[in-house]
Amino acid sequence: MLLTRLAQVSREVAATSARSRKTALLAELFRDADADDVPVVIPYLAGRLPQGRLGIGWKVLGRRVPPANAPSLTVREVDERLTALGAVSGTGSQAERARLTGELMGRATEEEQRFLVGLITGEVRQGALDAVAVEGLAQATGAPPADVRRAVMLAGSLQTVAQALLADGPAALEAFRLTVGRPVLPMLAHSASSVAEAVGRLEGCAVEEKLDGIRVQVHRDGGTVRLYTRTLDDITDRLPEVTSAALGLRGERFILDGEVIAFDAEGRPRSFQETAGRVGSRVDVATAARAVPVSPVFFDALSVDGRDLLDLPLTERHAELARLVPEPMRVRRTVVSGTADLAAAEGFLAETLERGHEGVVVKALDAPYSAGRRGAAWLKVKPVHTLDLVVLAAEWGHGRRTGKLSNLHLGARTADGSFAMLGKTFKGMTDELLTWQTERLKELAVDTDGHVVTVRPELVVEIAYDGLQRSSRYPAGVTLRFARVVRYREDKRPEDADTVETLLAAHPEALR
């Protein structure tokens, strides 16, 4: 498949808000694709590179390369060239990356260049979500959408299912079954603004602690244990203590869902960054395990003794979990009958926050496990932190945000009256807000390198965020987690913005 075809569909999907039109566009694209194109086409549609980050910045991408007159690049050729780019290292690597990037851009038409720049910078956000791609794939192959969704859930990969469907038709879906040793995409939660809202929507429900750890799926088959992350990466070799814990459970063959988390000497959770750093560590695992041991905390059972539990209600799945896993290794929970027990649910949230955890997840007792989906049967509730920060700069957007100042550089006041950058965000912005902020920031602009526009630190913006984590990239030594725009505060002056000192005092755990 030619890259120009994919770029065109990406642009058209971005231009429509109608789900039916998005589905039709993707179905037509899949009909034109070869099975071997799928591992590239699907991530590109979602704005992802299979290679991950390539280390190519705007210094390289900002160089003008005359575009090709006619399209000739195929998606697989682009993938091969980007793989070669990602493999460059050592002395002279910066010059070699620039050379390879220039060669690739020289083969691309103007529209293809825009698409490639968006892919490499992570700015392709045209709304081609996996759920829409599943519907388009079903429409293209004549397979029932529900069967395709379940196959993707069990395979843990839309690309794998798409390849099989395009090669062998709907009959290929029979091969995708829940299997110990093959991870599935986890069930995810929507957000609710309060416990009252969550309990009111679900009525009979379990209220469980929401741990700020790393999601883990534990597969055991006799003496063999495999551990997988939320993104289905195999991390077994990094967490020997979790393997030992799994081998100590009663069952011989199971799939359990939970979190791994690091606790301090008082039994309180250590910072998310410490847990994440430990799980990500591949070097000298034994030393890392002694320095930052992690513990598994389970909250669901997907398969036990060869039985697929996915379609069972939570009540029955939890009974199986309780049979296998001792209480100290299960997530703390309370069961409420509905709004009549609201006080108990809110009290449980207060206790959870006091114990150092980030909130609760409220789960419908009668709901099945919707693997790979953000189901309405799970609702997460956690306090929302907000800050008034000052915009220090903004980056020009790509894709549907071309021509708009999008990614904001956010700063808090320091003791000497200057501003310390805490991070960036492009989230929480409507099209209307993007248009307004572009014009407003252009009025405040003092400098630009063609991509980043530096502005006078005068515009205050209210930012919601989930917490802090340490970061050597920023002057305060911390950065905001999951920052998003709430609203602009033109009623406030820069000197009314929050200070670094206030922020650090509110999150002492970030510096432990």
Short mmCIF file of C-alpha atoms in Angstrom, two decimals:
data_model
loop_
_atom_site.label_atom_id
_atom_site.label_comp_id
_atom_site.label_asym_id
_atom_site.label_seq_id
_atom_site.Cartn_x
_atom_site.Cartn_y
_atom_site.Cartn_z
CA MET A 1 0.00 0.00 0.00
CA LEU A 2 1.26 3.46 -0.88
CA LEU A 3 1.84 5.86 2.01
CA THR A 4 -0.19 8.51 0.19
CA ARG A 5 -3.31 6.35 0.53
CA LEU A 6 -2.81 6.09 4.28
CA ALA A 7 -2.06 9.80 4.64
CA GLN A 8 -5.22 10.67 2.71
CA VAL A 9 -7.40 8.45 4.90
CA SER A 10 -5.78 9.89 8.03
CA ARG A 11 -6.62 13.39 6.86
CA GLU A 12 -10.22 12.45 5.98
CA VAL A 13 -10.76 10.70 9.31
CA ALA A 14 -9.50 13.81 11.10
CA ALA A 15 -11.92 15.95 9.13
CA THR A 16 -15.07 14.07 10.15
CA SER A 17 -16.68 13.67 13.55
CA ALA A 18 -19.18 11.04 12.38
CA ARG A 19 -18.24 7.60 13.67
CA SER A 20 -20.05 5.90 10.78
CA ARG A 21 -17.97 7.86 8.26
CA LYS A 22 -14.74 7.07 10.10
CA THR A 23 -15.68 3.38 10.08
CA ALA A 24 -16.47 3.43 6.36
CA LEU A 25 -13.15 5.13 5.55
CA LEU A 26 -11.19 2.57 7.54
CA ALA A 27 -13.15 -0.34 6.05
CA GLU A 28 -12.28 0.84 2.56
CA LEU A 29 -8.63 1.20 3.56
CA PHE A 30 -8.52 -2.33 5.00
CA ARG A 31 -10.06 -3.76 1.82
CA ASP A 32 -7.17 -2.23 -0.13
CA ALA A 33 -4.48 -3.40 2.30
CA ASP A 34 -2.44 -6.58 2.13
CA ALA A 35 -2.24 -8.65 5.29
CA ASP A 36 1.47 -7.80 5.55
CA ASP A 37 0.68 -4.06 5.52
CA VAL A 38 -1.37 -4.31 8.71
CA PRO A 39 1.47 -4.21 11.29
CA VAL A 40 2.32 -0.76 9.90
CA VAL A 41 -1.07 0.59 8.84
CA ILE A 42 -2.84 0.16 12.17
CA PRO A 43 -0.26 1.86 14.41
CA TYR A 44 0.17 4.65 11.85
CA LEU A 45 -3.58 5.29 11.90
CA ALA A 46 -3.41 5.61 15.69
CA GLY A 47 -0.44 7.95 15.46
CA ARG A 48 2.07 5.43 16.80
CA LEU A 49 5.39 4.28 15.43
CA PRO A 50 6.10 0.55 15.88
CA GLN A 51 9.71 1.54 16.56
CA GLY A 52 8.76 3.90 19.41
CA ARG A 53 10.65 7.17 19.84
CA LEU A 54 13.37 7.69 17.22
CA GLY A 55 15.32 10.52 18.80
CA ILE A 56 14.63 12.89 15.91
CA GLY A 57 13.94 16.47 16.98
CA TRP A 58 12.83 19.65 15.31
CA LYS A 59 16.39 20.61 14.49
CA VAL A 60 16.26 17.84 11.88
CA LEU A 61 12.57 17.86 11.02
CA GLY A 62 12.53 21.63 10.58
CA ARG A 63 14.94 21.51 7.66
CA ARG A 64 13.23 22.18 4.36
CA VAL A 65 13.47 19.21 1.97
CA PRO A 66 11.92 19.62 -1.50
CA PRO A 67 8.99 17.16 -1.73
CA ALA A 68 8.65 14.49 -4.41
CA ASN A 69 6.39 15.32 -7.35
CA ALA A 70 4.56 11.99 -7.30
CA PRO A 71 3.91 9.37 -4.58
CA SER A 72 6.08 6.25 -4.63
CA LEU A 73 6.69 5.35 -0.97
CA THR A 74 4.94 2.24 0.37
CA VAL A 75 4.05 1.90 4.04
CA ARG A 76 6.41 -1.07 4.39
CA GLU A 77 9.29 0.85 2.82
CA VAL A 78 8.69 3.70 5.26
CA ASP A 79 8.67 1.22 8.12
CA GLU A 80 11.99 -0.26 6.97
CA ARG A 81 13.56 3.18 6.66
CA LEU A 82 12.35 4.24 10.13
CA THR A 83 13.63 0.98 11.61
CA ALA A 84 17.05 1.74 10.10
CA LEU A 85 16.83 5.27 11.50
CA GLY A 86 16.07 3.97 14.96
CA ALA A 87 19.06 1.63 14.87
CA VAL A 88 21.58 4.44 14.30
CA SER A 89 23.91 4.94 17.26
CA GLY A 90 27.48 5.83 18.17
CA THR A 91 29.83 8.46 16.83
CA GLY A 92 28.30 10.53 14.04
CA SER A 93 24.79 9.23 14.76
CA GLN A 94 23.23 12.70 14.75
CA ALA A 95 24.52 13.45 11.26
CA GLU A 96 23.50 10.00 10.04
CA ARG A 97 19.97 10.40 11.40
CA ALA A 98 19.72 13.76 9.65
CA ARG A 99 20.91 12.20 6.39
CA LEU A 100 18.46 9.29 6.56
CA THR A 101 15.60 11.61 7.53
CA GLY A 102 16.42 13.89 4.59
CA GLU A 103 16.42 10.92 2.20
CA LEU A 104 13.04 9.77 3.47
CA MET A 105 11.48 13.22 3.26
CA GLY A 106 12.90 13.67 -0.24
CA ARG A 107 10.98 10.59 -1.38
CA ALA A 108 7.72 11.91 0.10
CA THR A 109 5.17 14.25 -1.43
CA GLU A 110 4.16 17.38 0.46
CA GLU A 111 1.13 15.68 2.06
CA GLU A 112 3.23 12.64 2.94
CA GLN A 113 5.86 14.88 4.52
CA ARG A 114 3.24 16.45 6.77
CA PHE A 115 1.98 13.01 7.76
CA LEU A 116 5.48 11.69 8.49
CA VAL A 117 6.42 14.71 10.60
CA GLY A 118 3.22 14.23 12.61
CA LEU A 119 4.01 10.55 13.13
CA ILE A 120 7.58 11.14 14.23
CA THR A 121 6.64 13.95 16.63
CA GLY A 122 3.58 12.15 18.00
CA GLU A 123 1.19 14.79 16.72
CA VAL A 124 -1.06 12.55 14.57
CA ARG A 125 -4.30 12.63 16.54
CA GLN A 126 -7.03 12.16 13.99
CA GLY A 127 -9.38 10.12 16.15
CA ALA A 128 -8.77 6.75 14.45
CA LEU A 129 -9.09 4.93 17.74
CA ASP A 130 -8.72 1.17 17.98
CA ALA A 131 -12.45 0.74 18.62
CA VAL A 132 -13.28 2.42 15.30
CA ALA A 133 -10.58 0.40 13.56
CA VAL A 134 -12.19 -2.80 14.90
CA GLU A 135 -15.52 -1.77 13.39
CA GLY A 136 -13.84 -0.89 10.09
CA LEU A 137 -12.06 -4.23 10.03
CA ALA A 138 -15.32 -6.08 10.69
CA GLN A 139 -17.05 -4.16 7.91
CA ALA A 140 -14.20 -4.84 5.48
CA THR A 141 -14.15 -8.61 6.09
CA GLY A 142 -17.80 -9.38 6.84
CA ALA A 143 -17.00 -10.60 10.35
CA PRO A 144 -19.38 -9.83 13.26
CA PRO A 145 -17.99 -6.79 15.14
CA ALA A 146 -18.50 -8.49 18.53
CA ASP A 147 -16.42 -11.47 17.39
CA VAL A 148 -13.64 -9.18 16.17
CA ARG A 149 -13.64 -7.26 19.47
CA ARG A 150 -13.39 -10.48 21.47
CA ALA A 151 -10.59 -11.81 19.27
CA VAL A 152 -8.63 -8.57 19.74
CA MET A 153 -9.22 -8.80 23.46
CA LEU A 154 -7.90 -12.35 23.63
CA ALA A 155 -5.03 -11.84 21.20
CA GLY A 156 -3.95 -8.64 22.91
CA SER A 157 -3.23 -7.16 19.48
CA LEU A 158 -5.46 -5.58 16.84
CA GLN A 159 -2.65 -6.06 14.30
CA THR A 160 -2.52 -9.82 14.89
CA VAL A 161 -6.26 -10.23 14.44
CA ALA A 162 -6.33 -7.94 11.39
CA GLN A 163 -3.57 -9.91 9.68
CA ALA A 164 -5.41 -13.17 10.26
CA LEU A 165 -8.75 -11.75 9.11
CA LEU A 166 -7.37 -10.20 5.92
CA ALA A 167 -5.46 -13.39 5.11
CA ASP A 168 -8.06 -16.05 6.01
CA GLY A 169 -11.43 -14.34 6.51
CA PRO A 170 -13.84 -14.54 9.48
CA ALA A 171 -13.03 -18.22 10.15
CA ALA A 172 -9.64 -17.08 11.44
CA LEU A 173 -11.32 -15.69 14.59
CA GLU A 174 -11.83 -19.22 15.94
CA ALA A 175 -8.12 -19.44 16.71
CA PHE A 176 -8.24 -16.68 19.32
CA ARG A 177 -9.03 -18.12 22.75
CA LEU A 178 -8.08 -17.23 26.30
CA THR A 179 -4.84 -19.11 26.89
CA VAL A 180 -2.51 -19.19 29.88
CA GLY A 181 0.79 -17.71 28.74
CA ARG A 182 -0.76 -15.42 26.14
CA PRO A 183 -1.63 -12.02 27.68
CA VAL A 184 -4.87 -10.18 27.00
CA LEU A 185 -5.51 -6.46 27.05
CA PRO A 186 -6.74 -5.40 30.51
CA MET A 187 -10.13 -3.98 31.34
CA LEU A 188 -9.93 -0.25 32.02
CA ALA A 189 -12.06 2.21 33.99
CA HIS A 190 -13.91 5.38 33.09
CA SER A 191 -13.75 8.33 35.48
CA ALA A 192 -16.44 9.59 37.83
CA SER A 193 -16.33 12.92 39.60
CA SER A 194 -17.30 11.50 42.98
CA VAL A 195 -18.11 8.33 44.86
CA ALA A 196 -21.74 9.43 44.97
CA GLU A 197 -21.85 9.63 41.17
CA ALA A 198 -20.17 6.25 40.73
CA VAL A 199 -22.33 4.41 43.26
CA GLY A 200 -25.46 6.07 41.87
CA ARG A 201 -24.64 4.84 38.36
CA LEU A 202 -23.79 1.26 39.35
CA GLU A 203 -25.95 0.61 42.43
CA GLY A 204 -24.76 -2.81 43.76
CA CYS A 205 -20.98 -2.50 43.57
CA ALA A 206 -17.58 -3.12 45.09
CA VAL A 207 -15.46 -0.13 46.10
CA GLU A 208 -11.78 -1.04 45.81
CA GLU A 209 -8.58 0.81 46.59
CA LYS A 210 -6.96 2.36 43.53
CA LEU A 211 -3.25 1.71 43.83
CA ASP A 212 -0.69 3.95 42.15
CA GLY A 213 1.39 1.04 40.89
CA ILE A 214 2.07 -0.81 37.65
CA ARG A 215 -0.66 -2.99 36.19
CA VAL A 216 0.44 -6.61 35.96
CA GLN A 217 -1.16 -9.74 34.53
CA VAL A 218 0.15 -12.94 36.11
CA HIS A 219 0.02 -16.23 34.18
CA ARG A 220 0.90 -19.50 35.92
CA ASP A 221 1.01 -22.94 34.34
CA GLY A 222 2.38 -25.37 36.91
CA GLY A 223 5.90 -24.27 37.72
CA THR A 224 6.04 -21.67 34.95
CA VAL A 225 5.06 -18.06 35.64
CA ARG A 226 4.95 -15.18 33.16
CA LEU A 227 4.29 -11.55 34.07
CA TYR A 228 2.92 -8.96 31.61
CA THR A 229 2.34 -5.23 31.78
CA ARG A 230 -0.73 -3.28 30.70
CA THR A 231 0.87 -2.95 27.25
CA LEU A 232 1.56 -6.74 27.22
CA ASP A 233 5.33 -6.47 27.65
CA ASP A 234 6.88 -9.53 29.30
CA ILE A 235 8.59 -8.37 32.52
CA THR A 236 9.00 -11.77 34.20
CA ASP A 237 12.77 -11.55 34.52
CA ARG A 238 12.58 -8.16 36.26
CA LEU A 239 10.32 -9.18 39.17
CA PRO A 240 11.53 -12.43 40.78
CA GLU A 241 9.65 -11.70 44.02
CA VAL A 242 6.34 -11.54 42.11
CA THR A 243 7.11 -14.87 40.43
CA SER A 244 7.80 -16.39 43.86
CA ALA A 245 4.52 -15.00 45.19
CA ALA A 246 2.60 -16.50 42.24
CA LEU A 247 4.23 -19.90 42.79
CA GLY A 248 3.12 -19.74 46.42
CA LEU A 249 -0.59 -19.47 45.54
CA ARG A 250 -2.91 -22.47 45.76
CA GLY A 251 -3.76 -22.87 42.09
CA GLU A 252 -1.61 -24.54 39.45
CA ARG A 253 -3.05 -22.88 36.34
CA PHE A 254 -4.49 -19.37 36.33
CA ILE A 255 -4.48 -15.81 34.96
CA LEU A 256 -4.78 -13.04 37.57
CA ASP A 257 -5.07 -9.27 37.17
CA GLY A 258 -3.57 -6.82 39.61
CA GLU A 259 -0.87 -4.26 40.35
CA VAL A 260 2.66 -4.36 41.62
CA ILE A 261 3.59 -1.61 44.04
CA ALA A 262 6.48 -0.71 46.32
CA PHE A 263 5.79 -0.04 50.02
CA ASP A 264 7.96 1.71 52.60
CA ALA A 265 8.88 0.36 56.04
CA GLU A 266 5.57 1.65 57.49
CA GLY A 267 3.55 -0.13 54.81
CA ARG A 268 2.67 3.06 52.94
CA PRO A 269 3.05 3.23 49.15
CA ARG A 270 6.31 4.62 47.87
CA SER A 271 6.17 7.11 44.98
CA PHE A 272 4.93 5.92 41.62
CA GLN A 273 8.29 6.85 40.14
CA GLU A 274 10.10 4.43 42.47
CA THR A 275 7.75 1.59 41.53
CA ALA A 276 7.98 2.42 37.83
CA GLY A 277 11.76 2.69 38.01
CA ARG A 278 12.00 -0.70 39.68
CA VAL A 279 9.71 -2.40 37.15
CA GLY A 280 11.61 -0.78 34.30
CA SER A 281 15.03 -1.83 35.61
CA ARG A 282 16.69 -4.58 33.56
CA VAL A 283 20.21 -4.35 35.01
CA ASP A 284 21.27 -6.10 38.25
CA VAL A 285 17.74 -7.16 39.11
CA ALA A 286 18.82 -8.78 42.40
CA THR A 287 20.23 -5.51 43.73
CA ALA A 288 17.18 -3.56 42.51
CA ALA A 289 14.87 -6.06 44.22
CA ARG A 290 16.69 -5.59 47.53
CA ALA A 291 16.62 -1.79 47.23
CA VAL A 292 13.00 -1.46 46.05
CA PRO A 293 11.05 -4.69 46.55
CA VAL A 294 7.58 -4.73 45.01
CA SER A 295 4.49 -6.65 46.07
CA PRO A 296 1.65 -7.97 43.90
CA VAL A 297 -1.88 -6.94 44.87
CA PHE A 298 -4.57 -8.83 42.92
CA PHE A 299 -8.13 -7.72 42.19
CA ASP A 300 -9.46 -10.06 39.49
CA ALA A 301 -9.27 -13.61 38.11
CA LEU A 302 -9.57 -14.18 34.37
CA SER A 303 -8.93 -17.92 34.19
CA VAL A 304 -8.66 -20.61 36.87
CA ASP A 305 -7.95 -24.31 36.32
CA GLY A 306 -8.63 -24.02 32.60
CA ARG A 307 -11.98 -22.21 33.08
CA ASP A 308 -12.47 -18.96 31.16
CA LEU A 309 -14.03 -16.55 33.70
CA LEU A 310 -14.29 -13.46 31.49
CA ASP A 311 -18.05 -13.66 30.99
CA LEU A 312 -18.83 -14.33 34.65
CA PRO A 313 -20.01 -11.48 36.90
CA LEU A 314 -17.46 -9.84 39.18
CA THR A 315 -19.02 -11.54 42.22
CA GLU A 316 -18.12 -15.00 40.89
CA ARG A 317 -14.69 -13.95 39.60
CA HIS A 318 -13.83 -12.48 42.98
CA ALA A 319 -14.92 -15.67 44.72
CA GLU A 320 -12.41 -17.58 42.57
CA LEU A 321 -9.76 -14.97 43.35
CA ALA A 322 -10.41 -15.29 47.10
CA ARG A 323 -10.09 -19.07 46.84
CA LEU A 324 -6.60 -18.76 45.32
CA VAL A 325 -5.13 -15.61 46.86
CA PRO A 326 -4.76 -14.88 50.59
CA GLU A 327 -6.37 -11.67 51.83
CA PRO A 328 -3.11 -9.69 52.37
CA MET A 329 -2.36 -10.12 48.67
CA ARG A 330 -5.83 -9.00 47.52
CA VAL A 331 -6.87 -5.38 47.06
CA ARG A 332 -8.82 -3.90 49.97
CA ARG A 333 -12.51 -3.49 49.14
CA THR A 334 -15.96 -2.98 50.54
CA VAL A 335 -19.27 -3.99 48.96
CA VAL A 336 -22.19 -1.55 49.00
CA SER A 337 -25.79 -2.07 47.94
CA GLY A 338 -26.21 1.36 46.39
CA THR A 339 -26.83 4.94 47.44
CA ALA A 340 -28.23 3.72 50.76
CA ASP A 341 -24.64 2.75 51.65
CA LEU A 342 -23.12 5.96 50.30
CA ALA A 343 -21.67 6.94 53.67
CA ALA A 344 -19.78 3.62 53.84
CA ALA A 345 -18.42 4.11 50.33
CA GLU A 346 -17.27 7.68 51.04
CA GLY A 347 -15.73 6.55 54.32
CA PHE A 348 -13.80 3.87 52.46
CA LEU A 349 -12.45 6.51 50.05
CA ALA A 350 -11.33 8.67 52.98
CA GLU A 351 -9.54 5.69 54.56
CA THR A 352 -7.89 4.85 51.25
CA LEU A 353 -6.53 8.37 50.83
CA GLU A 354 -5.30 8.34 54.42
CA ARG A 355 -3.42 5.10 53.66
CA GLY A 356 -1.58 6.96 50.89
CA HIS A 357 -3.36 5.55 47.84
CA GLU A 358 -4.72 7.70 45.02
CA GLY A 359 -8.45 6.91 45.10
CA VAL A 360 -10.92 4.10 44.53
CA VAL A 361 -12.37 2.08 41.66
CA VAL A 362 -16.10 1.39 41.91
CA LYS A 363 -17.09 -1.84 40.09
CA ALA A 364 -20.49 -3.26 39.20
CA LEU A 365 -20.92 -6.65 40.86
CA ASP A 366 -22.84 -8.16 37.95
CA ALA A 367 -20.48 -7.04 35.14
CA PRO A 368 -18.25 -9.36 33.08
CA TYR A 369 -14.56 -8.63 32.45
CA SER A 370 -14.46 -6.51 29.28
CA ALA A 371 -10.81 -7.03 28.41
CA GLY A 372 -9.23 -4.34 26.29
CA ARG A 373 -12.10 -1.93 26.80
CA ARG A 374 -12.76 1.08 29.03
CA GLY A 375 -16.07 -0.19 30.30
CA ALA A 376 -18.75 1.77 32.13
CA ALA A 377 -18.88 -1.00 34.75
CA TRP A 378 -15.63 0.25 36.33
CA LEU A 379 -15.47 3.87 37.48
CA LYS A 380 -12.36 5.41 39.04
CA VAL A 381 -12.68 8.20 41.55
CA LYS A 382 -9.71 10.20 42.78
CA PRO A 383 -9.21 13.75 44.04
CA VAL A 384 -8.42 16.21 41.30
CA HIS A 385 -5.44 18.46 41.96
CA THR A 386 -5.42 21.85 40.21
CA LEU A 387 -2.81 24.57 39.89
CA ASP A 388 -2.79 28.07 38.47
CA LEU A 389 0.31 28.16 36.25
CA VAL A 390 1.77 30.57 33.73
CA VAL A 391 2.23 29.76 30.04
CA LEU A 392 5.92 30.17 29.18
CA ALA A 393 5.82 28.94 25.56
CA ALA A 394 3.78 26.86 23.13
CA GLU A 395 4.51 24.55 20.23
CA TRP A 396 2.89 24.62 16.79
CA GLY A 397 0.62 21.60 16.30
CA HIS A 398 0.37 19.05 13.52
CA GLY A 399 -2.40 16.95 12.01
CA ARG A 400 -5.75 18.44 12.90
CA ARG A 401 -3.91 21.06 14.98
CA THR A 402 -1.80 22.38 12.11
CA GLY A 403 -1.67 26.17 12.32
CA LYS A 404 -2.61 26.18 16.03
CA LEU A 405 -0.39 26.69 19.05
CA SER A 406 -1.00 23.49 20.93
CA ASN A 407 1.54 22.06 23.39
CA LEU A 408 1.84 24.46 26.33
CA HIS A 409 5.00 24.91 28.42
CA LEU A 410 3.84 25.44 32.01
CA GLY A 411 5.61 27.32 34.79
CA ALA A 412 5.18 27.97 38.51
CA ARG A 413 6.52 30.98 40.42
CA THR A 414 9.83 30.67 42.23
CA ALA A 415 11.13 32.49 45.31
CA ASP A 416 13.13 34.95 43.21
CA GLY A 417 10.09 35.99 41.17
CA SER A 418 10.92 34.05 38.02
CA PHE A 419 9.13 30.96 36.70
CA ALA A 420 10.24 27.31 36.73
CA MET A 421 8.90 25.04 34.02
CA LEU A 422 7.00 22.01 35.36
CA GLY A 423 6.12 20.26 32.12
CA LYS A 424 3.96 20.45 29.02
CA THR A 425 0.41 19.59 28.00
CA PHE A 426 -1.75 19.55 24.87
CA LYS A 427 -4.71 17.88 26.61
CA GLY A 428 -8.11 19.27 27.53
CA MET A 429 -8.34 21.73 24.63
CA THR A 430 -11.44 22.14 22.50
CA ASP A 431 -11.14 23.48 18.95
CA GLU A 432 -12.59 26.76 20.17
CA LEU A 433 -10.01 27.01 22.96
CA LEU A 434 -7.18 26.17 20.56
CA THR A 435 -8.22 29.01 18.26
CA TRP A 436 -8.49 31.47 21.16
CA GLN A 437 -5.17 30.49 22.76
CA THR A 438 -3.35 30.67 19.42
CA GLU A 439 -4.40 34.27 18.87
CA ARG A 440 -3.76 35.23 22.49
CA LEU A 441 -0.29 33.65 22.61
CA LYS A 442 0.69 35.23 19.30
CA GLU A 443 0.02 38.60 20.95
CA LEU A 444 2.42 37.64 23.75
CA ALA A 445 5.13 36.11 21.53
CA VAL A 446 8.70 37.33 22.02
CA ASP A 447 10.72 34.69 20.15
CA THR A 448 10.41 31.54 18.03
CA ASP A 449 12.62 28.86 16.51
CA GLY A 450 9.94 27.91 13.98
CA HIS A 451 8.41 25.28 16.24
CA VAL A 452 8.40 26.65 19.79
CA VAL A 453 6.99 30.13 20.38
CA THR A 454 8.28 31.77 23.56
CA VAL A 455 5.80 34.18 25.13
CA ARG A 456 5.79 36.80 27.85
CA PRO A 457 4.83 35.01 31.10
CA GLU A 458 1.53 36.82 31.56
CA LEU A 459 -1.23 34.31 30.79
CA VAL A 460 -2.47 32.20 33.73
CA VAL A 461 -4.05 28.82 33.04
CA GLU A 462 -5.74 26.44 35.47
CA ILE A 463 -4.27 22.95 35.11
CA ALA A 464 -5.60 19.67 36.51
CA TYR A 465 -3.05 16.96 37.20
CA ASP A 466 -2.81 13.57 38.91
CA GLY A 467 0.38 14.08 40.91
CA LEU A 468 4.07 14.80 40.72
CA GLN A 469 7.09 12.75 39.81
CA ARG A 470 10.78 13.51 39.98
CA SER A 471 12.39 14.68 36.74
CA SER A 472 15.88 15.95 36.05
CA ARG A 473 14.62 17.64 32.88
CA TYR A 474 12.97 20.48 34.78
CA PRO A 475 14.55 23.07 37.13
CA ALA A 476 12.35 22.25 40.14
CA GLY A 477 13.31 18.58 39.88
CA VAL A 478 9.69 17.50 39.39
CA THR A 479 7.10 17.37 36.64
CA LEU A 480 3.31 17.12 36.56
CA ARG A 481 1.67 13.77 35.85
CA PHE A 482 -1.20 13.75 33.32
CA ALA A 483 -1.59 17.51 33.15
CA ARG A 484 -4.58 18.92 31.25
CA VAL A 485 -6.13 22.34 30.72
CA VAL A 486 -9.20 23.20 32.77
CA ARG A 487 -9.62 26.86 31.77
CA TYR A 488 -7.74 30.09 31.34
CA ARG A 489 -7.78 32.53 34.26
CA GLU A 490 -7.58 35.98 32.70
CA ASP A 491 -8.88 37.29 36.01
CA LYS A 492 -5.52 36.39 37.58
CA ARG A 493 -2.12 38.00 37.25
CA PRO A 494 1.15 36.06 36.88
CA GLU A 495 2.03 36.94 40.47
CA ASP A 496 -1.18 35.14 41.53
CA ALA A 497 0.08 31.84 40.08
CA ASP A 498 1.02 28.98 42.38
CA THR A 499 4.60 28.66 43.58
CA VAL A 500 7.02 25.77 43.34
CA GLU A 501 7.32 25.76 47.11
CA THR A 502 3.54 25.40 47.58
CA LEU A 503 3.44 22.59 45.05
CA LEU A 504 6.26 20.63 46.69
CA ALA A 505 4.73 21.10 50.13
CA ALA A 506 1.46 19.58 48.86
CA HIS A 507 3.26 16.50 47.49
CA PRO A 508 6.03 15.51 49.90
CA GLU A 509 5.89 11.93 48.60
CA ALA A 510 7.27 13.09 45.24
CA LEU A 511 10.62 13.92 46.83
CA ARG A 512 11.01 10.84 49.02
#
